[in-house]
């Protein structure tokens, strides 16, 4: 069964550094998403992406964040200058219609 | 705006007993409702969804949920709990009529099934 994959599983970075989180959505899906989950808190929506552009974004998704679909398979989330409060689990999701399927997540630790 | 409430942070149940994990929602229109399960250090796994039709929906691993429009609830149930059901459960909602497709999640309920 096809799955959403994410790399790396764990990323440790210094405050102020740039990070790129990578996702490979399920191949025939058209909608892509990034969510994050700060430890012990609820899953929060960051951004959705359709037809090669951002369709929705939350207030969390400020100018420090960007997304890109550089080729036909990858979907990336870039954080330009990481802050301590960016430490969280970041989940990628994709869906063809109603149901979103989530990847295993990338745990980002900002020191 | 849409929101989800999971009033119980923790639910404990004995193996073999029925379990219920509660969820209420708020949307401006009609909802799409979902349950996801998260095992330790894992992603969110889809369990079941309500889109339209029968109010009782069945999903993976013997779970089911009942959509109650008047009570704006979508409680997750299972007739006989297993120790392996122990995990974090999230309810999520999306407004069916809206153009936005993102999900709004509840705060999660930690289910512990005791042997």
Tab-separated table of C-alpha atoms in Angstrom:
chain	number	residue	atom	x	y	z
A	1	UNK	CA	0.000	0.000	0.000
A	2	UNK	CA	1.431	3.415	-0.951
A	3	UNK	CA	2.595	5.604	1.921
A	4	UNK	CA	3.698	9.156	2.503
A	5	UNK	CA	7.389	9.171	3.363
A	6	UNK	CA	9.416	11.841	5.134
A	7	UNK	CA	13.108	12.475	5.608
A	8	UNK	CA	14.955	12.851	7.840
A	9	UNK	CA	13.227	11.190	10.761
A	10	UNK	CA	15.096	13.447	13.175
A	11	UNK	CA	16.854	16.742	12.504
A	12	UNK	CA	18.916	18.604	15.065
A	13	UNK	CA	19.951	22.154	14.242
A	14	UNK	CA	21.291	25.281	15.844
A	15	UNK	CA	19.062	28.306	16.317
A	16	UNK	CA	19.258	30.588	13.295
A	17	UNK	CA	20.122	27.829	10.849
A	18	UNK	CA	18.041	26.901	7.831
A	19	UNK	CA	16.419	23.486	7.621
A	20	UNK	CA	14.633	21.691	4.817
A	21	UNK	CA	12.212	18.916	5.629
A	22	UNK	CA	11.394	16.568	2.822
A	23	UNK	CA	8.270	14.609	1.963
A	24	UNK	CA	7.272	12.283	-0.827
A	25	UNK	CA	3.459	12.288	-1.057
A	26	UNK	CA	1.498	9.379	-2.482
A	27	UNK	CA	1.993	9.530	-6.219
A	28	UNK	CA	-1.520	10.181	-7.535
A	29	UNK	CA	-2.490	12.644	-4.827
A	30	UNK	CA	-3.093	16.261	-5.735
A	31	UNK	CA	-3.265	18.079	-2.396
A	32	UNK	CA	-0.342	18.355	-0.015
A	33	UNK	CA	-0.093	19.655	3.526
A	34	UNK	CA	2.297	20.372	6.341
A	35	UNK	CA	1.213	20.148	9.962
A	36	UNK	CA	3.225	20.382	13.146
A	37	UNK	CA	2.836	18.990	16.632
A	38	UNK	CA	4.710	20.610	19.471
A	39	UNK	CA	5.461	18.038	22.167
A	40	UNK	CA	2.361	17.309	24.201
A	41	UNK	CA	0.129	19.584	22.137
A	42	UNK	CA	-2.390	19.159	19.350
A	43	UNK	CA	-1.608	18.782	15.678
A	44	UNK	CA	-1.709	22.206	13.993
A	45	UNK	CA	-2.170	23.035	10.326
A	46	UNK	CA	0.624	25.006	8.665
A	47	UNK	CA	0.004	25.109	4.915
A	48	UNK	CA	-1.762	23.403	2.041
A	49	UNK	CA	-0.521	23.187	-1.529
A	50	UNK	CA	-2.378	22.459	-4.738
A	51	UNK	CA	-1.578	22.939	-8.394
A	52	UNK	CA	1.905	24.178	-7.588
A	53	UNK	CA	0.842	26.951	-5.278
A	54	UNK	CA	-0.150	27.559	-1.696
A	55	UNK	CA	-3.909	27.272	-1.295
A	56	UNK	CA	-4.217	27.957	2.439
A	57	UNK	CA	-1.851	28.859	5.236
A	58	UNK	CA	-2.222	29.401	8.944
A	59	UNK	CA	-0.968	32.291	11.019
A	60	UNK	CA	1.891	30.066	12.117
A	61	UNK	CA	3.181	29.946	8.537
A	62	UNK	CA	4.989	33.267	8.507
A	63	UNK	CA	7.771	34.571	6.279
A	64	UNK	CA	10.244	32.184	7.877
A	65	UNK	CA	8.479	29.267	6.226
A	66	UNK	CA	8.254	28.285	2.592
A	67	UNK	CA	7.125	25.247	0.651
A	68	UNK	CA	8.134	23.927	-2.698
A	69	UNK	CA	7.439	21.041	-5.024
A	70	UNK	CA	10.772	20.989	-6.834
A	71	UNK	CA	9.961	17.989	-9.000
A	72	UNK	CA	7.147	15.540	-9.611
A	73	UNK	CA	7.583	13.654	-6.376
A	74	UNK	CA	9.061	15.748	-3.553
A	75	UNK	CA	7.339	18.319	-1.371
A	76	UNK	CA	9.568	20.350	0.939
A	77	UNK	CA	9.144	22.650	3.912
A	78	UNK	CA	11.920	25.163	4.507
A	79	UNK	CA	12.434	27.115	7.697
A	80	UNK	CA	14.882	29.927	6.943
A	81	UNK	CA	16.131	30.840	10.392
A	82	UNK	CA	15.049	28.375	13.023
A	83	UNK	CA	13.930	29.444	16.480
A	84	UNK	CA	13.757	27.414	19.655
A	85	UNK	CA	9.961	27.384	19.424
A	86	UNK	CA	10.155	25.663	16.016
A	87	UNK	CA	11.091	22.463	17.817
A	88	UNK	CA	8.253	20.084	17.001
A	89	UNK	CA	7.202	17.058	15.028
A	90	UNK	CA	6.426	18.059	11.444
A	91	UNK	CA	3.987	15.928	9.497
A	92	UNK	CA	3.426	15.910	5.767
A	93	UNK	CA	0.074	14.731	4.422
A	94	UNK	CA	-1.513	14.236	1.041
A	95	UNK	CA	-4.923	13.363	-0.281
A	96	UNK	CA	-6.693	12.745	-3.563
A	97	UNK	CA	-10.099	13.797	-2.224
A	98	UNK	CA	-11.375	13.657	1.347
A	99	UNK	CA	-8.997	11.589	3.444
A	100	UNK	CA	-5.552	12.899	4.297
A	101	UNK	CA	-2.792	10.357	4.707
A	102	UNK	CA	0.070	11.324	6.948
A	103	UNK	CA	3.752	10.546	6.852
A	104	UNK	CA	5.684	9.324	9.891
A	105	UNK	CA	6.935	12.823	10.678
A	106	UNK	CA	10.255	14.584	11.144
A	107	UNK	CA	11.238	15.495	14.658
A	108	UNK	CA	12.967	18.879	14.535
A	109	UNK	CA	15.067	19.857	17.528
A	110	UNK	CA	16.403	23.414	17.620
A	111	UNK	CA	19.222	24.002	20.103
B	1	UNK	CA	-14.044	28.869	12.239
B	2	UNK	CA	-13.976	25.178	12.986
B	3	UNK	CA	-12.996	23.507	16.232
B	4	UNK	CA	-12.875	20.107	17.889
B	5	UNK	CA	-13.117	19.244	21.563
B	6	UNK	CA	-11.922	16.009	23.101
B	7	UNK	CA	-12.983	16.434	26.708
B	8	UNK	CA	-10.935	13.567	28.125
B	9	UNK	CA	-7.148	13.698	28.126
B	10	UNK	CA	-6.981	10.099	29.302
B	11	UNK	CA	-9.291	7.103	29.053
B	12	UNK	CA	-8.526	3.843	30.825
B	13	UNK	CA	-10.425	0.665	30.085
B	14	UNK	CA	-9.943	-3.003	30.890
B	15	UNK	CA	-9.172	-5.392	28.054
B	16	UNK	CA	-12.335	-6.935	26.685
B	17	UNK	CA	-14.529	-4.070	27.830
B	18	UNK	CA	-16.160	-1.618	25.436
B	19	UNK	CA	-14.398	1.691	24.930
B	20	UNK	CA	-15.600	5.159	23.987
B	21	UNK	CA	-13.458	8.165	23.131
B	22	UNK	CA	-15.485	11.354	22.975
B	23	UNK	CA	-15.382	14.102	20.369
B	24	UNK	CA	-17.544	17.140	19.731
B	25	UNK	CA	-17.080	19.582	16.899
B	26	UNK	CA	-18.070	22.988	15.643
B	27	UNK	CA	-18.211	24.050	11.994
B	28	UNK	CA	-20.199	26.701	10.187
B	29	UNK	CA	-21.598	24.234	7.664
B	30	UNK	CA	-21.742	20.457	7.436
B	31	UNK	CA	-18.744	18.514	8.635
B	32	UNK	CA	-16.338	15.961	7.361
B	33	UNK	CA	-15.195	14.094	10.475
B	34	UNK	CA	-12.177	11.865	10.973
B	35	UNK	CA	-10.455	9.777	13.606
B	36	UNK	CA	-6.721	9.205	13.560
B	37	UNK	CA	-4.542	7.128	15.872
B	38	UNK	CA	-0.941	7.858	16.815
B	39	UNK	CA	1.352	5.225	18.284
B	40	UNK	CA	4.528	6.338	20.091
B	41	UNK	CA	7.090	7.891	17.734
B	42	UNK	CA	4.848	7.235	14.752
B	43	UNK	CA	2.742	9.330	12.411
B	44	UNK	CA	-1.011	9.668	12.313
B	45	UNK	CA	-2.860	6.646	10.991
B	46	UNK	CA	-6.299	7.097	9.495
B	47	UNK	CA	-8.986	5.058	11.281
B	48	UNK	CA	-12.313	6.139	9.854
B	49	UNK	CA	-14.320	9.030	8.486
B	50	UNK	CA	-17.836	10.382	8.190
B	51	UNK	CA	-18.619	12.160	4.951
B	52	UNK	CA	-22.291	11.515	4.347
B	53	UNK	CA	-24.829	8.715	4.577
B	54	UNK	CA	-25.135	6.332	7.513
B	55	UNK	CA	-24.454	7.949	10.844
B	56	UNK	CA	-22.594	4.846	12.056
B	57	UNK	CA	-19.303	4.406	10.261
B	58	UNK	CA	-16.971	1.468	10.600
B	59	UNK	CA	-13.236	1.675	10.270
B	60	UNK	CA	-9.996	-0.158	10.792
B	61	UNK	CA	-9.221	-2.564	13.655
B	62	UNK	CA	-12.866	-2.960	14.680
B	63	UNK	CA	-13.408	0.707	15.510
B	64	UNK	CA	-16.600	2.547	14.720
B	65	UNK	CA	-17.959	6.024	15.282
B	66	UNK	CA	-21.408	7.541	15.361
B	67	UNK	CA	-22.170	10.922	13.864
B	68	UNK	CA	-24.795	12.776	15.874
B	69	UNK	CA	-25.722	16.045	14.220
B	70	UNK	CA	-28.001	17.310	16.979
B	71	UNK	CA	-25.291	16.813	19.604
B	72	UNK	CA	-22.468	17.755	17.192
B	73	UNK	CA	-20.616	14.665	18.312
B	74	UNK	CA	-18.570	11.934	16.681
B	75	UNK	CA	-17.594	9.513	19.444
B	76	UNK	CA	-15.212	6.670	18.684
B	77	UNK	CA	-16.208	3.241	19.946
B	78	UNK	CA	-15.073	-0.340	20.024
B	79	UNK	CA	-17.082	-3.214	21.506
B	80	UNK	CA	-14.101	-5.054	23.000
B	81	UNK	CA	-10.812	-3.284	23.700
B	82	UNK	CA	-7.397	-4.826	23.147
B	83	UNK	CA	-4.157	-3.939	24.912
B	84	UNK	CA	-2.761	-3.130	21.462
B	85	UNK	CA	-5.385	-0.374	21.093
B	86	UNK	CA	-3.445	1.687	23.632
B	87	UNK	CA	-2.428	4.853	21.772
B	88	UNK	CA	-3.214	8.543	21.300
B	89	UNK	CA	-6.438	9.203	19.419
B	90	UNK	CA	-7.239	12.399	17.553
B	91	UNK	CA	-10.563	13.576	16.230
B	92	UNK	CA	-10.470	16.015	13.308
B	93	UNK	CA	-13.001	18.075	11.371
B	94	UNK	CA	-13.233	19.900	8.090
B	95	UNK	CA	-16.074	22.066	6.855
B	96	UNK	CA	-17.630	20.250	3.884
B	97	UNK	CA	-18.779	23.434	2.242
B	98	UNK	CA	-15.588	25.402	2.585
B	99	UNK	CA	-12.872	25.685	-0.019
B	100	UNK	CA	-10.223	25.108	2.614
B	101	UNK	CA	-9.286	21.481	3.008
B	102	UNK	CA	-7.138	21.604	6.096
B	103	UNK	CA	-8.106	19.577	9.113
B	104	UNK	CA	-8.616	20.979	12.576
B	105	UNK	CA	-7.616	18.509	15.253
B	106	UNK	CA	-8.692	17.994	18.808
B	107	UNK	CA	-6.148	17.888	21.603
B	108	UNK	CA	-6.029	14.108	21.628
B	109	UNK	CA	-7.101	11.404	24.069
B	110	UNK	CA	-4.622	8.916	25.451
B	111	UNK	CA	-6.295	5.517	25.556
B	112	UNK	CA	-4.813	2.931	27.866
B	113	UNK	CA	-6.187	-0.591	27.768
B	114	UNK	CA	-5.277	-2.503	30.893
B	115	UNK	CA	-4.639	-6.254	30.711
